[in-house]
Amino acid sequence: MALLPLPLLDYQRYGRQMILDGFGLSGQVKLKQSSVVVVGAGGLGCPALQYLAAAGVGTIGIIDDDIVELSNLQRQILHAESSLGIPKAESAADSAKRWALCKHIHTLELMRIRINSSIRVDVIKDRLTAQNALDILCGYDIILDCTDNAPTRYLLSDASVILKKPLVSGAAQKYEGQLVIYSLGPDGPCYRCLFPKPPAPEAAGTCEETGILGVVTGIIGNLQALETIKLLTGLHEMKPSMLLFSALGTPPFRSIKLRSRKADCVACGNKDFNLSMIMETDYVQVCGGPRPDWVQLGLANGHAGHRATVQDLKKLLDEGQTLNLIDVRPSTEFGICQLASARGVPLHELVAKPESYLPADRNTPTYILCRLGNDSQIAADALRSSRPNCEIRDVIGGLRAWSKEIDPNFPIY
């Protein structure tokens, strides 16, 4: 018998997809010979990696310089409680060849349960930068953008233009997601064609700030894997489009046809765009500077007499002093946890009519709370503009500081 193009067991492993019309043995061989790099082993990267590994992509690179935290486990499905504190790239790679403790019918035994032990996994724990991006990415056929920040998105787009490799980009926030393949074919637009101007850093909210339904990242990440498999096996129509998903929408999916790349695009429309242009670009500054550290900003002292510590607030509450204590978090967050003596007034409502939330007795102090100590400063300023020369203070560090320094049983979310 002639030499088989795949190991014998692969016919059984991948048989369910090899019998598909248009896929066949040739499609499986293409996957085995291909290489994909996933930038970001988080909510999007985890499901994408899982299905790329299961499908039999021969080489998978994982780039992530972050570590696994407890808040990741709600959506980043390749990580586990045992992964807390270790690099995400290592955790994700380990899950692609996972060890697990399984209950046998008769005995408990340690079994090696792996998604796919035959694939190669490259673990890259370095941060992707303008200086190293092309060297790292050039060895792969397709790039998956599973990140959550503008500087890296622009860097990946520029790199894909120079390397002439498709960029399968996903995004997810709250109940919504988005999927686009940039640099698709000779005329497919790049990220800069669609988004020539980056959003202000303070306007680009993270999952921690805006929230995310974990399954939404799973849907988008799985679709990234699907589009990648279609590209590698020749099943893709090669027509640029943007897929929008809304978990609460009817129907949940909507597809938008994209125009060809812009002739005046600074990247894909510029024939002289080259490596040195990428290496000379400070992508963080181009995108408006570093993303604000809201935790540290909430801990700033501010103007004398304008801010109070959680210890100050605790002392007043213990003494039984009458306070006008206002929590300006959104009503949903107020419903999660709150101090017993606080009343919830969402920030937008307070700012619209600040005078409505001041006590009739001008001698009653007003203290403002929020999650981290940032929105409370805005609220306090609005109240002072409505009633100057009264004691109006916001609490430094907000309820996060209260949990850390006063009551460790107060929830952090």
Short mmCIF file of C-alpha atoms in Angstrom, two decimals:
data_model
loop_
_atom_site.label_atom_id
_atom_site.label_comp_id
_atom_site.label_asym_id
_atom_site.label_seq_id
_atom_site.Cartn_x
_atom_site.Cartn_y
_atom_site.Cartn_z
CA MET A 1 0.00 0.00 0.00
CA ALA A 2 1.18 3.52 -0.80
CA LEU A 3 2.48 5.67 2.03
CA LEU A 4 -0.42 7.39 3.77
CA PRO A 5 -0.31 11.23 3.84
CA LEU A 6 -1.55 11.20 7.45
CA PRO A 7 -0.86 8.95 10.44
CA LEU A 8 -3.34 6.09 10.56
CA LEU A 9 -5.12 7.28 13.71
CA ASP A 10 -5.71 10.71 12.15
CA TYR A 11 -8.20 9.13 9.72
CA GLN A 12 -10.27 8.08 12.69
CA ARG A 13 -9.72 11.30 14.64
CA TYR A 14 -10.61 13.66 11.81
CA GLY A 15 -12.92 11.40 9.80
CA ARG A 16 -16.08 13.37 10.63
CA GLN A 17 -14.73 16.49 8.94
CA MET A 18 -12.78 14.74 6.17
CA ILE A 19 -15.97 13.22 4.73
CA LEU A 20 -17.43 16.71 4.20
CA ASP A 21 -17.82 17.77 0.58
CA GLY A 22 -15.12 20.27 -0.27
CA PHE A 23 -12.98 19.30 2.72
CA GLY A 24 -11.75 15.77 2.16
CA LEU A 25 -8.32 14.34 2.78
CA SER A 26 -6.67 17.30 1.07
CA GLY A 27 -8.28 19.71 3.53
CA GLN A 28 -6.97 17.76 6.50
CA VAL A 29 -3.47 17.61 5.02
CA LYS A 30 -3.59 21.39 4.51
CA LEU A 31 -4.49 21.90 8.17
CA LYS A 32 -1.69 19.62 9.32
CA GLN A 33 0.82 21.53 7.20
CA SER A 34 -0.43 24.97 8.24
CA SER A 35 0.51 27.31 11.04
CA VAL A 36 -1.61 29.84 12.93
CA VAL A 37 -0.65 32.38 15.58
CA VAL A 38 -3.20 33.50 18.18
CA VAL A 39 -2.42 36.83 19.79
CA GLY A 40 -4.17 36.87 23.16
CA ALA A 41 -5.06 33.78 25.20
CA GLY A 42 -8.11 35.33 26.83
CA GLY A 43 -11.85 35.26 26.21
CA LEU A 44 -11.52 35.14 22.42
CA GLY A 45 -8.24 33.26 22.17
CA CYS A 46 -9.26 30.35 24.40
CA PRO A 47 -12.18 29.06 22.31
CA ALA A 48 -10.31 29.77 19.08
CA LEU A 49 -7.30 27.79 20.30
CA GLN A 50 -9.50 24.94 21.47
CA TYR A 51 -11.10 24.38 18.07
CA LEU A 52 -7.96 25.03 16.03
CA ALA A 53 -6.17 22.38 18.07
CA ALA A 54 -9.09 19.94 17.81
CA ALA A 55 -9.33 20.45 14.05
CA GLY A 56 -5.69 19.47 13.59
CA VAL A 57 -3.88 22.70 12.69
CA GLY A 58 -0.27 21.54 12.64
CA THR A 59 1.44 24.45 14.41
CA ILE A 60 -0.20 26.96 16.73
CA GLY A 61 1.56 29.94 18.26
CA ILE A 62 0.18 31.53 21.41
CA ILE A 63 1.27 35.06 22.30
CA ASP A 64 0.28 36.53 25.66
CA ASP A 65 2.32 38.21 28.40
CA ASP A 66 -0.47 38.25 30.99
CA ILE A 67 -1.12 35.85 33.88
CA VAL A 68 -4.32 34.01 34.79
CA GLU A 69 -6.56 35.75 37.34
CA LEU A 70 -9.74 34.56 39.05
CA SER A 71 -11.90 37.01 37.08
CA ASN A 72 -10.69 35.39 33.82
CA LEU A 73 -12.29 32.01 34.54
CA GLN A 74 -15.82 33.24 33.75
CA ARG A 75 -15.01 33.27 30.02
CA GLN A 76 -11.42 32.12 29.37
CA ILE A 77 -12.23 28.44 29.16
CA LEU A 78 -8.74 26.98 28.68
CA HIS A 79 -7.67 28.24 32.11
CA ALA A 80 -8.61 26.65 35.41
CA GLU A 81 -8.41 27.35 39.13
CA SER A 82 -5.12 25.48 39.13
CA SER A 83 -3.81 27.95 36.52
CA LEU A 84 -4.14 31.05 38.70
CA GLY A 85 -0.97 33.10 38.72
CA ILE A 86 0.75 31.36 35.81
CA PRO A 87 1.24 32.88 32.33
CA LYS A 88 -1.82 32.60 30.11
CA ALA A 89 0.26 31.43 27.14
CA GLU A 90 1.55 28.50 29.22
CA SER A 91 -1.88 27.68 30.61
CA ALA A 92 -3.49 27.72 27.16
CA ALA A 93 -0.72 25.60 25.65
CA ASP A 94 -1.01 23.11 28.49
CA SER A 95 -4.76 22.87 27.87
CA ALA A 96 -4.15 22.08 24.23
CA LYS A 97 -2.35 19.00 25.59
CA ARG A 98 -4.23 18.77 28.86
CA TRP A 99 -3.70 16.53 31.86
CA ALA A 100 -6.87 15.71 33.74
CA LEU A 101 -7.98 13.60 36.67
CA CYS A 102 -10.85 11.45 35.46
CA LYS A 103 -13.10 9.01 37.24
CA HIS A 104 -12.80 5.55 35.76
CA ILE A 105 -15.77 3.15 35.96
CA HIS A 106 -14.02 1.18 38.70
CA THR A 107 -11.05 3.22 39.93
CA LEU A 108 -9.66 6.73 40.14
CA GLU A 109 -6.59 6.98 38.00
CA LEU A 110 -4.55 9.77 36.48
CA MET A 111 -5.10 9.72 32.76
CA ARG A 112 -3.54 11.85 30.09
CA ILE A 113 -6.51 13.50 28.42
CA ARG A 114 -5.38 15.76 25.60
CA ILE A 115 -7.24 17.83 23.07
CA ASN A 116 -4.55 16.99 20.54
CA SER A 117 -1.11 15.67 21.43
CA SER A 118 0.08 15.59 17.82
CA ILE A 119 0.14 19.34 17.20
CA ARG A 120 3.03 21.70 17.86
CA VAL A 121 2.38 24.61 20.21
CA ASP A 122 4.70 27.61 20.38
CA VAL A 123 4.47 29.47 23.70
CA ILE A 124 5.44 33.14 23.46
CA LYS A 125 5.21 34.99 26.77
CA ASP A 126 6.66 38.25 25.45
CA ARG A 127 4.57 41.34 24.79
CA LEU A 128 4.13 41.97 21.08
CA THR A 129 5.82 45.25 20.12
CA ALA A 130 6.68 47.20 17.00
CA GLN A 131 10.24 45.89 17.35
CA ASN A 132 9.47 42.16 17.53
CA ALA A 133 6.08 41.77 15.80
CA LEU A 134 7.23 40.97 12.28
CA ASP A 135 9.95 38.57 13.42
CA ILE A 136 7.43 36.63 15.51
CA LEU A 137 4.48 36.69 13.12
CA CYS A 138 6.29 36.00 9.84
CA GLY A 139 6.55 32.28 10.55
CA TYR A 140 2.79 31.70 10.55
CA ASP A 141 0.23 31.50 7.74
CA ILE A 142 -2.63 33.32 9.49
CA ILE A 143 -2.79 35.78 12.39
CA LEU A 144 -5.68 35.82 14.86
CA ASP A 145 -6.27 39.07 16.74
CA CYS A 146 -7.82 38.05 20.04
CA THR A 147 -6.69 41.16 21.91
CA ASP A 148 -8.65 43.92 23.62
CA ASN A 149 -6.65 47.09 23.06
CA ALA A 150 -6.30 49.55 20.19
CA PRO A 151 -2.48 49.81 20.01
CA THR A 152 -2.08 46.06 19.46
CA ARG A 153 -4.91 45.99 16.93
CA TYR A 154 -3.24 48.69 14.81
CA LEU A 155 0.14 46.97 15.16
CA LEU A 156 -1.28 43.61 14.07
CA SER A 157 -3.07 45.20 11.12
CA ASP A 158 0.07 46.97 9.93
CA ALA A 159 2.09 43.76 10.32
CA SER A 160 -0.47 41.75 8.34
CA VAL A 161 -0.29 44.31 5.52
CA ILE A 162 3.49 44.04 5.25
CA LEU A 163 3.54 40.25 5.67
CA LYS A 164 0.56 39.84 3.31
CA LYS A 165 -1.17 37.51 5.73
CA PRO A 166 -4.89 37.46 6.63
CA LEU A 167 -5.76 38.91 10.03
CA VAL A 168 -8.80 37.24 11.61
CA SER A 169 -9.95 39.82 14.12
CA GLY A 170 -12.54 39.40 16.84
CA ALA A 171 -13.96 41.78 19.44
CA ALA A 172 -16.50 41.36 22.23
CA GLN A 173 -18.00 43.60 24.87
CA LYS A 174 -21.13 43.44 27.00
CA TYR A 175 -23.64 41.37 24.96
CA GLU A 176 -22.12 42.11 21.55
CA GLY A 177 -19.35 40.87 19.31
CA GLN A 178 -17.74 41.57 15.97
CA LEU A 179 -15.73 39.56 13.47
CA VAL A 180 -13.71 40.79 10.48
CA ILE A 181 -10.95 39.33 8.33
CA TYR A 182 -8.56 42.13 7.40
CA SER A 183 -6.13 42.02 4.47
CA LEU A 184 -8.31 39.34 2.88
CA GLY A 185 -7.11 38.71 -0.65
CA PRO A 186 -5.53 41.38 -2.87
CA ASP A 187 -8.18 44.05 -2.22
CA GLY A 188 -9.42 43.36 1.31
CA PRO A 189 -9.31 46.42 3.61
CA CYS A 190 -7.06 46.59 6.65
CA TYR A 191 -8.06 47.72 10.13
CA ARG A 192 -6.98 51.28 9.37
CA CYS A 193 -9.35 51.42 6.38
CA LEU A 194 -12.31 50.90 8.68
CA PHE A 195 -10.98 52.71 11.73
CA PRO A 196 -8.48 55.35 10.58
CA LYS A 197 -8.67 57.21 13.89
CA PRO A 198 -8.31 55.32 17.18
CA PRO A 199 -10.71 56.01 20.04
CA ALA A 200 -9.52 58.02 23.03
CA PRO A 201 -7.98 55.65 25.63
CA GLU A 202 -10.51 56.67 28.28
CA ALA A 203 -13.36 55.86 25.86
CA ALA A 204 -12.11 52.34 25.06
CA GLY A 205 -13.64 50.43 27.95
CA THR A 206 -12.38 47.02 29.06
CA CYS A 207 -14.41 44.01 30.15
CA GLU A 208 -13.71 45.02 33.75
CA GLU A 209 -15.30 48.42 33.16
CA THR A 210 -18.18 47.58 30.82
CA GLY A 211 -18.84 43.92 31.58
CA ILE A 212 -18.94 40.89 29.28
CA LEU A 213 -21.15 37.82 29.00
CA GLY A 214 -18.63 34.99 28.79
CA VAL A 215 -20.47 33.01 26.14
CA VAL A 216 -20.27 36.01 23.77
CA THR A 217 -16.49 35.73 23.67
CA GLY A 218 -16.94 32.01 23.10
CA ILE A 219 -19.15 32.60 20.07
CA ILE A 220 -16.80 35.13 18.50
CA GLY A 221 -13.69 33.06 19.30
CA ASN A 222 -15.26 29.97 17.75
CA LEU A 223 -16.14 31.97 14.65
CA GLN A 224 -12.52 33.13 14.42
CA ALA A 225 -11.45 29.48 14.43
CA LEU A 226 -14.08 28.66 11.80
CA GLU A 227 -12.98 31.45 9.45
CA THR A 228 -9.35 30.40 9.92
CA ILE A 229 -10.13 26.79 9.03
CA LYS A 230 -12.05 27.94 5.94
CA LEU A 231 -9.08 30.04 4.83
CA LEU A 232 -6.59 27.23 5.36
CA THR A 233 -8.65 24.62 3.51
CA GLY A 234 -9.75 26.82 0.62
CA LEU A 235 -13.41 26.89 1.65
CA HIS A 236 -13.58 30.66 2.12
CA GLU A 237 -15.37 32.84 -0.45
CA MET A 238 -12.73 35.57 0.05
CA LYS A 239 -15.35 38.33 0.16
CA PRO A 240 -14.56 40.92 2.87
CA SER A 241 -17.40 41.43 5.33
CA MET A 242 -18.07 42.40 8.94
CA LEU A 243 -20.17 40.05 11.06
CA LEU A 244 -21.99 41.68 13.96
CA PHE A 245 -23.43 39.63 16.82
CA SER A 246 -25.87 40.67 19.53
CA ALA A 247 -26.86 38.16 22.17
CA LEU A 248 -30.08 40.10 22.77
CA GLY A 249 -30.81 40.88 19.11
CA THR A 250 -33.32 39.25 16.78
CA PRO A 251 -31.82 37.89 14.64
CA PRO A 252 -28.55 37.73 16.59
CA PHE A 253 -26.28 37.93 13.51
CA ARG A 254 -25.95 40.63 10.88
CA SER A 255 -23.42 40.74 8.06
CA ILE A 256 -22.15 43.92 6.39
CA LYS A 257 -20.32 43.81 3.05
CA LEU A 258 -17.07 45.74 3.16
CA ARG A 259 -15.63 47.86 0.39
CA SER A 260 -12.17 47.30 -1.03
CA ARG A 261 -9.15 48.85 0.69
CA LYS A 262 -8.93 52.63 0.63
CA ALA A 263 -6.54 54.07 -1.93
CA ASP A 264 -5.40 56.70 0.57
CA CYS A 265 -4.97 54.32 3.55
CA VAL A 266 -1.68 55.06 5.29
CA ALA A 267 -0.94 51.32 5.47
CA CYS A 268 -2.47 49.11 2.78
CA GLY A 269 -2.94 52.04 0.35
CA ASN A 270 0.70 53.06 0.62
CA LYS A 271 3.05 51.12 -1.66
CA ASP A 272 6.03 52.37 0.35
CA PHE A 273 4.70 51.11 3.68
CA ASN A 274 7.53 49.03 5.18
CA LEU A 275 9.12 47.50 8.24
CA SER A 276 10.95 50.66 9.32
CA MET A 277 7.64 52.55 9.42
CA ILE A 278 6.27 50.01 11.89
CA MET A 279 9.41 49.99 14.03
CA GLU A 280 9.44 53.79 14.21
CA THR A 281 5.80 53.98 15.30
CA ASP A 282 4.86 54.34 18.96
CA TYR A 283 1.48 52.63 18.76
CA VAL A 284 0.52 53.52 22.32
CA GLN A 285 1.08 57.24 21.71
CA VAL A 286 -0.60 57.10 18.29
CA CYS A 287 -3.66 55.75 20.11
CA GLY A 288 -3.64 58.63 22.60
CA GLY A 289 -1.27 57.30 25.23
CA PRO A 290 -1.58 54.53 27.82
CA ARG A 291 -5.01 53.37 28.91
CA PRO A 292 -5.91 55.14 32.17
CA ASP A 293 -5.22 53.18 35.33
CA TRP A 294 -8.60 53.78 36.95
CA VAL A 295 -7.60 52.06 40.18
CA GLN A 296 -4.64 54.40 40.73
CA LEU A 297 -6.58 57.47 39.60
CA GLY A 298 -9.27 56.62 42.12
CA LEU A 299 -6.66 56.57 44.88
CA ALA A 300 -5.32 60.08 44.20
CA ASN A 301 -5.59 62.51 47.12
CA GLY A 302 -7.14 65.36 45.14
CA HIS A 303 -7.80 68.85 46.56
CA ALA A 304 -7.58 69.31 50.32
CA GLY A 305 -10.96 68.87 51.93
CA HIS A 306 -12.52 67.35 48.80
CA ARG A 307 -11.71 63.68 49.40
CA ALA A 308 -12.06 61.38 52.39
CA THR A 309 -10.49 58.01 53.18
CA VAL A 310 -12.49 54.88 53.86
CA GLN A 311 -11.22 55.13 57.43
CA ASP A 312 -12.79 58.60 57.69
CA LEU A 313 -16.10 57.24 56.46
CA LYS A 314 -15.94 54.22 58.77
CA LYS A 315 -15.32 56.48 61.79
CA LEU A 316 -18.34 58.65 60.98
CA LEU A 317 -20.58 55.63 60.47
CA ASP A 318 -19.40 54.04 63.73
CA GLU A 319 -20.12 57.27 65.60
CA GLY A 320 -23.64 57.29 64.21
CA GLN A 321 -23.25 60.71 62.59
CA THR A 322 -25.97 61.74 60.20
CA LEU A 323 -24.62 61.57 56.64
CA ASN A 324 -25.98 62.02 53.17
CA LEU A 325 -24.19 58.95 51.76
CA ILE A 326 -24.67 58.51 48.01
CA ASP A 327 -23.49 55.59 45.87
CA VAL A 328 -23.25 56.72 42.22
CA ARG A 329 -22.64 53.35 40.59
CA PRO A 330 -25.15 52.13 37.98
CA SER A 331 -28.26 50.57 39.50
CA THR A 332 -27.19 47.08 38.37
CA GLU A 333 -23.91 47.38 40.26
CA PHE A 334 -25.67 48.89 43.29
CA GLY A 335 -27.86 45.79 43.33
CA ILE A 336 -24.80 43.54 43.60
CA CYS A 337 -23.57 45.00 46.88
CA GLN A 338 -23.85 48.26 48.84
CA LEU A 339 -23.23 49.82 52.23
CA ALA A 340 -26.35 49.62 54.37
CA SER A 341 -26.64 53.38 54.89
CA ALA A 342 -26.02 54.39 51.26
CA ARG A 343 -28.65 55.28 48.70
CA GLY A 344 -28.08 54.50 45.06
CA VAL A 345 -28.18 57.41 42.62
CA PRO A 346 -26.60 56.62 39.21
CA LEU A 347 -24.03 59.21 38.17
CA HIS A 348 -25.93 60.43 35.11
CA GLU A 349 -29.01 61.13 37.23
CA LEU A 350 -27.04 63.01 39.86
CA VAL A 351 -25.16 65.14 37.33
CA ALA A 352 -28.41 66.03 35.57
CA LYS A 353 -29.99 67.42 38.76
CA PRO A 354 -27.36 67.67 41.51
CA GLU A 355 -29.44 69.96 43.71
CA SER A 356 -32.05 67.20 44.08
CA TYR A 357 -29.65 64.99 46.00
CA LEU A 358 -28.38 67.45 48.58
CA PRO A 359 -29.81 67.36 52.13
CA ALA A 360 -32.20 70.06 53.32
CA ASP A 361 -29.94 70.67 56.31
CA ARG A 362 -26.83 72.41 54.97
CA ASN A 363 -24.85 71.17 57.99
CA THR A 364 -25.32 67.51 57.03
CA PRO A 365 -22.14 66.24 55.34
CA THR A 366 -22.45 64.56 51.95
CA TYR A 367 -20.16 61.66 51.12
CA ILE A 368 -20.02 60.08 47.67
CA LEU A 369 -19.08 56.47 46.86
CA CYS A 370 -18.42 54.58 43.65
CA ARG A 371 -16.58 51.42 42.65
CA LEU A 372 -12.99 52.74 42.40
CA GLY A 373 -13.16 56.40 43.39
CA ASN A 374 -13.39 58.07 39.96
CA ASP A 375 -17.08 58.65 39.22
CA SER A 376 -17.48 59.86 42.79
CA GLN A 377 -15.15 62.78 42.04
CA ILE A 378 -17.33 63.83 39.11
CA ALA A 379 -20.42 63.60 41.28
CA ALA A 380 -18.85 65.58 44.12
CA ASP A 381 -17.80 68.37 41.74
CA ALA A 382 -21.36 68.58 40.40
CA LEU A 383 -22.78 68.81 43.93
CA ARG A 384 -20.26 71.51 44.93
CA SER A 385 -21.19 73.59 41.90
CA SER A 386 -24.78 73.42 43.04
CA ARG A 387 -24.04 74.19 46.71
CA PRO A 388 -20.62 75.75 47.44
CA ASN A 389 -19.18 76.03 50.94
CA CYS A 390 -20.77 72.80 52.19
CA GLU A 391 -19.03 69.61 53.28
CA ILE A 392 -19.12 67.43 50.20
CA ARG A 393 -16.50 64.71 49.93
CA ASP A 394 -15.97 61.66 47.80
CA VAL A 395 -14.29 58.51 49.10
CA ILE A 396 -10.77 57.73 47.91
CA GLY A 397 -10.56 54.32 46.26
CA GLY A 398 -14.30 53.75 46.54
CA LEU A 399 -15.78 50.43 47.54
CA ARG A 400 -12.69 48.55 46.32
CA ALA A 401 -10.71 50.35 49.06
CA TRP A 402 -13.52 49.69 51.57
CA SER A 403 -13.21 45.95 50.89
CA LYS A 404 -9.41 46.01 51.07
CA GLU A 405 -8.97 48.18 54.15
CA ILE A 406 -12.20 48.01 56.18
CA ASP A 407 -14.32 44.95 55.44
CA PRO A 408 -12.66 42.02 53.62
CA ASN A 409 -16.07 40.34 53.36
CA PHE A 410 -17.40 43.14 51.17
CA PRO A 411 -17.56 41.76 47.59
CA ILE A 412 -15.10 42.79 44.89
CA TYR A 413 -16.37 42.29 41.34
#
